[in-house]
Coordinates of C-alpha atoms in Angstrom, one line a residue:
X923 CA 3.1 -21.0 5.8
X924 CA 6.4 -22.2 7.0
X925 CA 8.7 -18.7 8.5
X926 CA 11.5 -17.9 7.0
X927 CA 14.5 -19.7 7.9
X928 CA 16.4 -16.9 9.6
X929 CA 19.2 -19.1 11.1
X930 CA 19.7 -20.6 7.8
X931 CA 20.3 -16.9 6.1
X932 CA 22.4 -15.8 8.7
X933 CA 24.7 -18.7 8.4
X934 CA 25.0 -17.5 4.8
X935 CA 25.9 -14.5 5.7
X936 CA 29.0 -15.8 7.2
X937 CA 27.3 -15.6 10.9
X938 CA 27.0 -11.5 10.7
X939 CA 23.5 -10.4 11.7
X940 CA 20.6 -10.1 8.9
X941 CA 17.4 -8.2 8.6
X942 CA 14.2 -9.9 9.0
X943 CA 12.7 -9.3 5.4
X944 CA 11.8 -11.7 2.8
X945 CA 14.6 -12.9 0.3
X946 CA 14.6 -11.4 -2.8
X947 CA 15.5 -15.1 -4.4
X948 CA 15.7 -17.8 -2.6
X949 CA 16.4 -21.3 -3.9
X950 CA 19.1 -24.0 -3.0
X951 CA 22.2 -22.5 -4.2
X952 CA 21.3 -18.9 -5.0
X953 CA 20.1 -16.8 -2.1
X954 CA 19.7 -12.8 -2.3
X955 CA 18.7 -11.4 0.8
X956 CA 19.4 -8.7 3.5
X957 CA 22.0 -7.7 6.0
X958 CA 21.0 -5.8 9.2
X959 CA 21.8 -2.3 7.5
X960 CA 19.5 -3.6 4.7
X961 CA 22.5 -3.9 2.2
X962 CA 21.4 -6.6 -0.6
X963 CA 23.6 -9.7 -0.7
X964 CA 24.3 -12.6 -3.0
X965 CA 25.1 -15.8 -1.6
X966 CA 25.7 -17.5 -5.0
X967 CA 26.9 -21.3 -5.8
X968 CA 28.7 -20.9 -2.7
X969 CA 30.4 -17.9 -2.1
X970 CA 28.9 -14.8 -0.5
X971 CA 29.3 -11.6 -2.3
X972 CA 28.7 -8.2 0.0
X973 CA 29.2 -4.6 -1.0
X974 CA 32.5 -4.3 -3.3
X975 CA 32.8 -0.3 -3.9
X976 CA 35.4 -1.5 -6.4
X977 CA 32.6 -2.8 -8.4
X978 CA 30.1 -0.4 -8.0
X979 CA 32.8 2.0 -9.2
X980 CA 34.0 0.4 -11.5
X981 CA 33.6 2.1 -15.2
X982 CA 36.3 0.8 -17.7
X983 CA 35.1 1.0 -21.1
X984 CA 31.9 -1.4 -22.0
X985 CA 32.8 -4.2 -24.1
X986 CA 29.1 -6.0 -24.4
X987 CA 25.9 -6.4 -21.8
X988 CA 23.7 -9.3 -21.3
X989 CA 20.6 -8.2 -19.3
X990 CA 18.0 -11.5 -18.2
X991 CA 14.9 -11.3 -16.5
X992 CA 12.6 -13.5 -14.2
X993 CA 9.2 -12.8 -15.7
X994 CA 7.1 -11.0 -13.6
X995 CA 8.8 -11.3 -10.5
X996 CA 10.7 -8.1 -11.5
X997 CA 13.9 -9.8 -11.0
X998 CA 17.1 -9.0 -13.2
X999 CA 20.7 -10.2 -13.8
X1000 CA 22.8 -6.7 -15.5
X1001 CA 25.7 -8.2 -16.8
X1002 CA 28.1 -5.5 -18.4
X1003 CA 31.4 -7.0 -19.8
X1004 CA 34.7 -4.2 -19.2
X1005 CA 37.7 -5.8 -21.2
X1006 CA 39.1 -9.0 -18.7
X1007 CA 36.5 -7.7 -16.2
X1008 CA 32.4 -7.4 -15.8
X1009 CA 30.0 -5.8 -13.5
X1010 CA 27.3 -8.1 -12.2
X1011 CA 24.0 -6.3 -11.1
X1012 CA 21.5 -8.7 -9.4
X1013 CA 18.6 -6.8 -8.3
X1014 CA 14.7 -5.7 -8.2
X1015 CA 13.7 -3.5 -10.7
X1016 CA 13.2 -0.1 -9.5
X1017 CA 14.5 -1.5 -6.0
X1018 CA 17.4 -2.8 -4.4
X1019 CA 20.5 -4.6 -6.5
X1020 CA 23.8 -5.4 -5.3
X1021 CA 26.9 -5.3 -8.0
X1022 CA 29.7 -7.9 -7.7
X1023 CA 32.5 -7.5 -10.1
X1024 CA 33.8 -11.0 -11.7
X1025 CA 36.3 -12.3 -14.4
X1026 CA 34.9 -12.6 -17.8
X1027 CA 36.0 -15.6 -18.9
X1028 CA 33.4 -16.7 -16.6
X1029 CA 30.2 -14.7 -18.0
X1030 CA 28.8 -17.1 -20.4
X1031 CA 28.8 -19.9 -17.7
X1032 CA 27.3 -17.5 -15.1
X1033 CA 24.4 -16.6 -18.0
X1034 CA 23.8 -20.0 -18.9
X1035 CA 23.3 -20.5 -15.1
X1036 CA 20.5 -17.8 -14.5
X1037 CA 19.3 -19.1 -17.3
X1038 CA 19.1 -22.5 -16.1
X1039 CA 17.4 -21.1 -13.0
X1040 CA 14.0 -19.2 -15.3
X1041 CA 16.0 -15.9 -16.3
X1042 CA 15.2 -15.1 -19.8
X1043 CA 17.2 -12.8 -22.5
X1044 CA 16.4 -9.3 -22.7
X1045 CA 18.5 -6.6 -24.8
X1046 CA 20.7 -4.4 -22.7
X1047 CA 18.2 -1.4 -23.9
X1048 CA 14.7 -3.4 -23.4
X1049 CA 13.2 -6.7 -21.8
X1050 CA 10.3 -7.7 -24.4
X1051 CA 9.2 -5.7 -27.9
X1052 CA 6.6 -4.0 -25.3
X1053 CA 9.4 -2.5 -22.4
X1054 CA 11.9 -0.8 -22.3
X1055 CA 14.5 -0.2 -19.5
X1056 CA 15.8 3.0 -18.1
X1057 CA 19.4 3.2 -16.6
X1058 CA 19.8 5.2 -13.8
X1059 CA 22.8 6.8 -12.8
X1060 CA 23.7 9.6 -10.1
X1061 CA 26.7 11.4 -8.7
X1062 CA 27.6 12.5 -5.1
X1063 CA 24.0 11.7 -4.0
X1064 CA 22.3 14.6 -5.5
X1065 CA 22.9 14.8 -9.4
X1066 CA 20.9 12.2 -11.0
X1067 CA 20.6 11.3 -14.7
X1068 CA 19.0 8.6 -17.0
X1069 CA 18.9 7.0 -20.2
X1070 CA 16.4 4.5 -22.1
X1071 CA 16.1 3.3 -25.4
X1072 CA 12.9 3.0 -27.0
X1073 CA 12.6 1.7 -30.8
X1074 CA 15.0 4.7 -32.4
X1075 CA 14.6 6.9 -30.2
X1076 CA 16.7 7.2 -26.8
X1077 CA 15.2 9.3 -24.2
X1078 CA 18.1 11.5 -22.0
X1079 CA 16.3 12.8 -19.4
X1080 CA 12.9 12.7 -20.2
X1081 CA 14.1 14.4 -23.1
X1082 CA 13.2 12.3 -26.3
X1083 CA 15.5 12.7 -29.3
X1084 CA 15.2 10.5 -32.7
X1085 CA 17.9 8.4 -34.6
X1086 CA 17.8 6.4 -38.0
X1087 CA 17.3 2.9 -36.2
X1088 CA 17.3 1.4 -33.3
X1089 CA 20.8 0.4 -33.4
X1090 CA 21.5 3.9 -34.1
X1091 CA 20.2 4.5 -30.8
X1092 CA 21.6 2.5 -29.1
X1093 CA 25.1 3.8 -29.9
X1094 CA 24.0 6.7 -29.2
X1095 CA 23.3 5.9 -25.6
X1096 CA 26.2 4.0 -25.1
X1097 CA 28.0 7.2 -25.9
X1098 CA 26.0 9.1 -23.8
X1099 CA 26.6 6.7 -21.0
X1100 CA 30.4 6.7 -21.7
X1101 CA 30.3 10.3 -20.8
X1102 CA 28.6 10.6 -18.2
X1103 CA 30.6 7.7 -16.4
X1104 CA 33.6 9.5 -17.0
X1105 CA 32.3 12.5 -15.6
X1106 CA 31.3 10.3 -12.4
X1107 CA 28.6 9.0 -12.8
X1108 CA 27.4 5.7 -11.8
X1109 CA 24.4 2.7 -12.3
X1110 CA 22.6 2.2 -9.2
X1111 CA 19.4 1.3 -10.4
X1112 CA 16.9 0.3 -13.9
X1113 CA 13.2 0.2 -14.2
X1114 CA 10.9 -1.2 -16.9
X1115 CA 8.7 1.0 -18.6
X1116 CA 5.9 0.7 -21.5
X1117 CA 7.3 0.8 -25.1
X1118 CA 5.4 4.1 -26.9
X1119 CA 7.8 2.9 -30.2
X1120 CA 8.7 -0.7 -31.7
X1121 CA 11.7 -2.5 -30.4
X1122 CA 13.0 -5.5 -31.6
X1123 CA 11.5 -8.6 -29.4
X1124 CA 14.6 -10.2 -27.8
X1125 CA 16.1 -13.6 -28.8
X1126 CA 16.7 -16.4 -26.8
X1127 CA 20.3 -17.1 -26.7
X1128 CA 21.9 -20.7 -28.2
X1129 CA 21.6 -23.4 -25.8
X1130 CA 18.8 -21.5 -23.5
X1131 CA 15.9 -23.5 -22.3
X1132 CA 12.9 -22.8 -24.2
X1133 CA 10.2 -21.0 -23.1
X1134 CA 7.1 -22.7 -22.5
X1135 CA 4.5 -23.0 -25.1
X1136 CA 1.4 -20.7 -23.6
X1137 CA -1.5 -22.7 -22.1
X1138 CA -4.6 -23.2 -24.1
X1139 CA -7.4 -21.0 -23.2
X1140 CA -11.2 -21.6 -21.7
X1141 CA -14.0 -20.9 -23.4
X1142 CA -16.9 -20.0 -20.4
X1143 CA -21.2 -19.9 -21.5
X1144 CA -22.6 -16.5 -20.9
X1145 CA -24.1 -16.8 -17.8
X1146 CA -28.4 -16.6 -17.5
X1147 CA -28.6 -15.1 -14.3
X1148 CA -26.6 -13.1 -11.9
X1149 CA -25.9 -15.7 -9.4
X1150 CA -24.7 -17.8 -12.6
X1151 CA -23.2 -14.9 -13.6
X1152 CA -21.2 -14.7 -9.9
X1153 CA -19.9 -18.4 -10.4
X1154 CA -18.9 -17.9 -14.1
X1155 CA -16.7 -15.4 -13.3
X1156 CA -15.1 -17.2 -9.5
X1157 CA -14.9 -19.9 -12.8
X1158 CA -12.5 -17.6 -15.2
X1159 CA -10.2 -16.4 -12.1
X1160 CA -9.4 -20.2 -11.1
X1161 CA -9.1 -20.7 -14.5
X1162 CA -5.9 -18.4 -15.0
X1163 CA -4.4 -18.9 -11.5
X1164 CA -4.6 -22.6 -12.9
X1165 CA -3.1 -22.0 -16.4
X1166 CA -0.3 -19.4 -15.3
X1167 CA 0.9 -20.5 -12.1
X1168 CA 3.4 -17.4 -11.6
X1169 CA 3.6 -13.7 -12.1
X1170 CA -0.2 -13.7 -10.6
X1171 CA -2.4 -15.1 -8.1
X1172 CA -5.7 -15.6 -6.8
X1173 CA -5.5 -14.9 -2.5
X1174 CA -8.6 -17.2 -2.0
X1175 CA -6.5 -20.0 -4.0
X1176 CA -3.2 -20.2 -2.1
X1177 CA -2.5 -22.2 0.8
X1178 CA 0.2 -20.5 2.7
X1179 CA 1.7 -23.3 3.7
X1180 CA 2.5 -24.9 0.4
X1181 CA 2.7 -21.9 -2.0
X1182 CA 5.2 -19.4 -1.2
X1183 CA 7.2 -19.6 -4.2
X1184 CA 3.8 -18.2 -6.0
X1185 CA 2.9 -15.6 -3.9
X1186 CA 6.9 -14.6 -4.1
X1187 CA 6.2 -14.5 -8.4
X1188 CA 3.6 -11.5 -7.7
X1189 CA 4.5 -9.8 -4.2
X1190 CA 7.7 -9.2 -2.6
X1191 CA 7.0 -8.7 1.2
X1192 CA 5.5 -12.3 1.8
X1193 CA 5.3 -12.9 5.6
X1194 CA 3.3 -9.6 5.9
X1195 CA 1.3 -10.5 2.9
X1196 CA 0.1 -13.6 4.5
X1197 CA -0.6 -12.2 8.0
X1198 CA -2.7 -9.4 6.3
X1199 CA -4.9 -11.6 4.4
X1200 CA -5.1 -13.9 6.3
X1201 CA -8.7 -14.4 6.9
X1202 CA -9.4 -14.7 2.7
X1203 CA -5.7 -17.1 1.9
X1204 CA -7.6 -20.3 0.6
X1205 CA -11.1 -19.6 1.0
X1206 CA -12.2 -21.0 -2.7
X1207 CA -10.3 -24.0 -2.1
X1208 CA -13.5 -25.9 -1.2
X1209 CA -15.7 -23.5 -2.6
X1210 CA -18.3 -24.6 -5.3
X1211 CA -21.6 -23.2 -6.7
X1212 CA -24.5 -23.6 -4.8
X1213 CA -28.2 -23.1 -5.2
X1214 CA -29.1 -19.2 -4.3
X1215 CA -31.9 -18.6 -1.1
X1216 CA -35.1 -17.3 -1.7
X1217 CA -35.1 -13.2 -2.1
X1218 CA -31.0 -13.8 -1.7
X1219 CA -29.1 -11.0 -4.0
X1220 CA -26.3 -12.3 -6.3
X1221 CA -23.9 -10.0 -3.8
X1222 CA -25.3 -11.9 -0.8
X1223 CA -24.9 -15.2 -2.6
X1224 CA -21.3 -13.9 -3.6
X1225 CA -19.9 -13.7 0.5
X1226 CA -22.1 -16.7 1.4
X1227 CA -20.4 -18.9 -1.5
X1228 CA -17.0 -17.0 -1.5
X1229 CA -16.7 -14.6 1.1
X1230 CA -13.9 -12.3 -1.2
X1231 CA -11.9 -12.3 -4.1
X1232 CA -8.3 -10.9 -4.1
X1233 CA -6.5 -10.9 -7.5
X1234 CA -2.7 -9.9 -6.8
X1235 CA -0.5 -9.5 -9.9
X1236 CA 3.2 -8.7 -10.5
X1237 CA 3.5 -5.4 -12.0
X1238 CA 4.9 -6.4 -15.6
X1239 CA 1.5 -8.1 -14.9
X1240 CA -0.6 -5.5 -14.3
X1241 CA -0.2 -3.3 -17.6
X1242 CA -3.2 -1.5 -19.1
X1243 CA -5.6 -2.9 -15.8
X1244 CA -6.3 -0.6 -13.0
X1245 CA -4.3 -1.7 -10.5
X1246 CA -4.2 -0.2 -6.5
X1247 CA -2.5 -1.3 -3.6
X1248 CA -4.7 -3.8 -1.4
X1249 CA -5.5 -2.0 1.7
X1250 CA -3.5 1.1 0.6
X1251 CA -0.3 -0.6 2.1
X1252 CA 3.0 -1.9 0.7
X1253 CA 2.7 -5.1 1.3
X1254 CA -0.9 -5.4 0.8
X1255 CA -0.3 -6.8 -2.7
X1256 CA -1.2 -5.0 -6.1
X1257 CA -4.5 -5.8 -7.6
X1258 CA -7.0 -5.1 -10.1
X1259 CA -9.6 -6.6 -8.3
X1260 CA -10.4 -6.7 -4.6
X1261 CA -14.1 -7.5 -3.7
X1262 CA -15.3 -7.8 0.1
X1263 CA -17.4 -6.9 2.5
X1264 CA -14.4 -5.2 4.8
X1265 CA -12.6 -2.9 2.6
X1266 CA -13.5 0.1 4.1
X1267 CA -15.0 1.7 6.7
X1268 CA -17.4 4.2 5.8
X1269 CA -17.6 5.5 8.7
X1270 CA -14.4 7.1 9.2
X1271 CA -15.5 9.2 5.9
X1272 CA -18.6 10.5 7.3
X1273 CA -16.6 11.6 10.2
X1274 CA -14.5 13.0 8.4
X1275 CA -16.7 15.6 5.9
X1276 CA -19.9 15.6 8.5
X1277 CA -22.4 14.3 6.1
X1278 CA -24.7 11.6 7.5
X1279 CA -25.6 10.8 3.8
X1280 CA -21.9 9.3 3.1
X1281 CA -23.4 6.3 5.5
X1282 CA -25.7 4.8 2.5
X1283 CA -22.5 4.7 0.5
X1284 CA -21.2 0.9 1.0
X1285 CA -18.0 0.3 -0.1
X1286 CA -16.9 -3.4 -1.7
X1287 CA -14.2 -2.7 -4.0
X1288 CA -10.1 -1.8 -3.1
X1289 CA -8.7 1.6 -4.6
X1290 CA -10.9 3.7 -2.7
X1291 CA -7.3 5.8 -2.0
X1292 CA -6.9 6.4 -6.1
X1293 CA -10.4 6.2 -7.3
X1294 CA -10.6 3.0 -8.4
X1295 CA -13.2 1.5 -6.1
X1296 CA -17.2 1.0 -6.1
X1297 CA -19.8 1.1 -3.7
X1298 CA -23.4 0.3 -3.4
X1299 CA -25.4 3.0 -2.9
X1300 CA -27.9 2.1 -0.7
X1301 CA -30.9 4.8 -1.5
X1302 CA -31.8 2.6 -4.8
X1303 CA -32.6 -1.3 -5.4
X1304 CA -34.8 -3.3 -6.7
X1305 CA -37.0 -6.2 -5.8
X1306 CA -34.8 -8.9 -6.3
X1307 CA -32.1 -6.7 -3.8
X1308 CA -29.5 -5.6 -6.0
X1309 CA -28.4 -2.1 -5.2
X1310 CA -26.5 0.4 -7.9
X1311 CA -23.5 0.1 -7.9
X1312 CA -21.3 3.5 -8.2
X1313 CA -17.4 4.6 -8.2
X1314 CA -15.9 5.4 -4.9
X1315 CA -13.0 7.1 -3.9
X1316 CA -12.0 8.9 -0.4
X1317 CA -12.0 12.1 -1.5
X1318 CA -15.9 12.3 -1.6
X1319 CA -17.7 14.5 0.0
X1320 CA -21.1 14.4 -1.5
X1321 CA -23.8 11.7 -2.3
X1322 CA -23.5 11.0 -6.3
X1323 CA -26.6 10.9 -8.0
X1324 CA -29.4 9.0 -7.8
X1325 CA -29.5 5.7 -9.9
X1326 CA -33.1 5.5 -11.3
X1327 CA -34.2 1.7 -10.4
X1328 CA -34.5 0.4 -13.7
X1329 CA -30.8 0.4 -14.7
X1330 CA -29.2 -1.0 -11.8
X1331 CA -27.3 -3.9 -12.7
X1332 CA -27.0 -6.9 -10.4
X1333 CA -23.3 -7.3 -8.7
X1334 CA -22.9 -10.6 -10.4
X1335 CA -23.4 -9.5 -13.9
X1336 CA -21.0 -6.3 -13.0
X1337 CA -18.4 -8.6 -11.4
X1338 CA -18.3 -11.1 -14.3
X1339 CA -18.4 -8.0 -17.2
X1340 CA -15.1 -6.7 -14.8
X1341 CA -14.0 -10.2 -14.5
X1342 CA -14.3 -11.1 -18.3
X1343 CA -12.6 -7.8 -19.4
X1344 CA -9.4 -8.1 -17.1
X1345 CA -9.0 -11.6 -17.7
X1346 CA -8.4 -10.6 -21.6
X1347 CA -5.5 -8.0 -20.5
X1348 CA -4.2 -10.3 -18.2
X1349 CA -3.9 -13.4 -20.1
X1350 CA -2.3 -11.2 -23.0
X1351 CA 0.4 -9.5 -19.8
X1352 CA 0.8 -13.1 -18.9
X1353 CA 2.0 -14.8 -21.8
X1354 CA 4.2 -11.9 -22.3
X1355 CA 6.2 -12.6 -19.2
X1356 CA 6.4 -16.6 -19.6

């Protein structure tokens, strides 16, 4: 993978020194990125905006608010119209955002512009019929407070409260919000969160590109062995890194090099992503089924064949699938499935309880840190050399029980039942952020 172009972002930022993180955005004429004190800046069409206290302060009466997203790169544009001016909040959700404050006679152009670039139309109160946003607001650093909107109900505080309708609710938060801003407080950051009531799905404004028509799906024959079973499922995860080329990825399917701009749709910290996977970035690129070895397991097939598989989604990606941190690190990407031979080292646990037993425990699935991962357990199997498979997680302390022989089930019918399930969700997430 080509390295940032440091010189290039420091030239943006008018020569002043930058930290050496990722970009937020980064395409020909729009740039967000980092100073050296880690400050978010906007080098937009041009001109480079840096921290305007005037505009992060500035709480005239709101007027109208255009909110647009980037699908699941968690990227927004806040626009909040103030009489003659606006606030603009470009920013990760739940992360950083920097607010510039412009002349609104120029907010439809700047919209149509974001749009131009993938942003698509949320409400100001929630980004699809499915999430909602919460506005977060503080005051001298240590009094915080918050408001969402969800169908018609707003939620102050954690504190939910019911109105006739939606837009009921919404006036009612925009009262709320009023308020509070007199009383000093002010936006420094939003966060999506999933819908518990209906909300109205948001409309594309006039003139906006339209959004792409969902890819057809695959149908995929039930597999008639395990090793079948192992390449059906490799099958159905090339499939969707194929059919939805952002918001999601498949490690063993990028080349670093060439696809930076997809491994940016799903993980933010992209030079450390790459140098921590970088032993499984593009193994399935040649990879193809292959005739199993005598007395070969479909798990031993799997690594021969494969090696790994390392699904890393977006978070607006990742609802309703049990997503963990690869490698329990920022940075490590967040998956629902993580499959290798390397993902933990058992041995650390056995030294750290004292039971020799922990050793027939083998470890092959990511979210050991949140109980989300497996393990073969090594004391069962059965003539063809499939082990039982059993949930791991790093706070055990004791062998689990016994798995009698005859309902172990082979790692590649368990991989393509886990496979064929998250696809579902996935596809469903997917579409959803397109």
């Amino acid at each position: 993978m080509a390295d940032t172009d440091w010189k290039r972002l420091q030239k943006l930022n008018g020569s002043d020194a930058i930290r050496r993180a990722d970009p937020q955005f980064d395409s020909k004429d729009e740039v967000w990125f980092y100073s050296e004190d880690f400050e978010l800046r906007v080098w937009s069409a041009g001109t480079l905006y840096k921290r305007d206290e005037q505009a992060v302060t500035f709480t005239a009466p709101v007027t109208a608010r255009h909110v647009l997203y980037r699908g699941g790169w968690l990227l927004y544009v806040d626009v909040t119209v103030r009489g003659d001016k606006a606030t603009v909040r470009r920013g990760t959700l739940n992360g950083h955002s920097h607010v510039a404050l412009v002349d609104a006679s120029g907010v439809e152009a700047l919209l149509a512009r974001y749009r131009s670039m993938g942003f698509r139309d949320g409400t100001p109160w929630n980004a699809t019929s499915k999430k909602v946003l919460e506005r977060q607001y503080r005051k001298e650093e240590t009094k915080a407070w918050s408001m969402t909107v969800d169908g018609n109900h707003t939620i102050e505080e954690r504190k939910e409260k019911a109105h006739a309708s939606w837009e009921a609710a919404v006036a009612y938060a925009e009262k709320r919000v009023r308020a509070q801003e007199k009383a000093g407080f002010v936006q420094y950051n939003q966060e999506l969160w999933p819908a518990k009531h209906p909300n109205p799905e948001p409309k594309p404004a006039k003139g906006a590109p339209k959004r792409p028509k969902p890819p057809k799906g695959t149908k995929f024959p039930k597999p008639k062995d395990a090793f079948e079973a192992v390449d059906i499922a490799v099958a159905m995860l090339k499939d969707l890194h194929e059919r939805f080329p952002s918001g999601h990825f498949i490690t063993e399917l990028v080349d670093a090099k060439k696809d930076k701009k997809r491994i940016e749709s799903a993980e933010e910290h992209v030079s450390f992503f790459v140098r921590h996977h970088k032993l499984r970035l593009g193994q399935w690129l040649k990879a193809k089924p292959l005739k199993p070895k005598k007395k070969e397991s479909s798990w031993d097939y799997f690594l021969r064949v494969y090696g790994s598989a390392t699904w890393i989604l977006a978070t607006n990606a990742s609802e309703d699938l049990p997503g963990f941190y690869c490698g329990n690190v920022t940075g490590g990407g967040w998956s629902c499935l993580e499959i290798s031979a390397d993902v933990y080292d058992i041995g650390n646990l056995v030294d750290a309880t004292g039971n020799d037993e922990l050793e027939d425990l083998e470890p092959f699935h990511g979210g050991w840190d949140i109980n989300r991962s497996f393990a073969f357990d090594n004391r069962a199997s059965n003539a063809a050399g499939e082990r039982a498979i059993v949930p791991f997680d790093e706070n055990t302390s004791d062998m689990p029980k016994k798995t009698p022989v005859s309902r172990i089930q082979p790692f590649g019918l368990w991989m393509h039942q886990r496979v064929s399930q998250m696809t579902r969700i996935a596809e469903r997430n997917l579409r959803d952020l397109m």
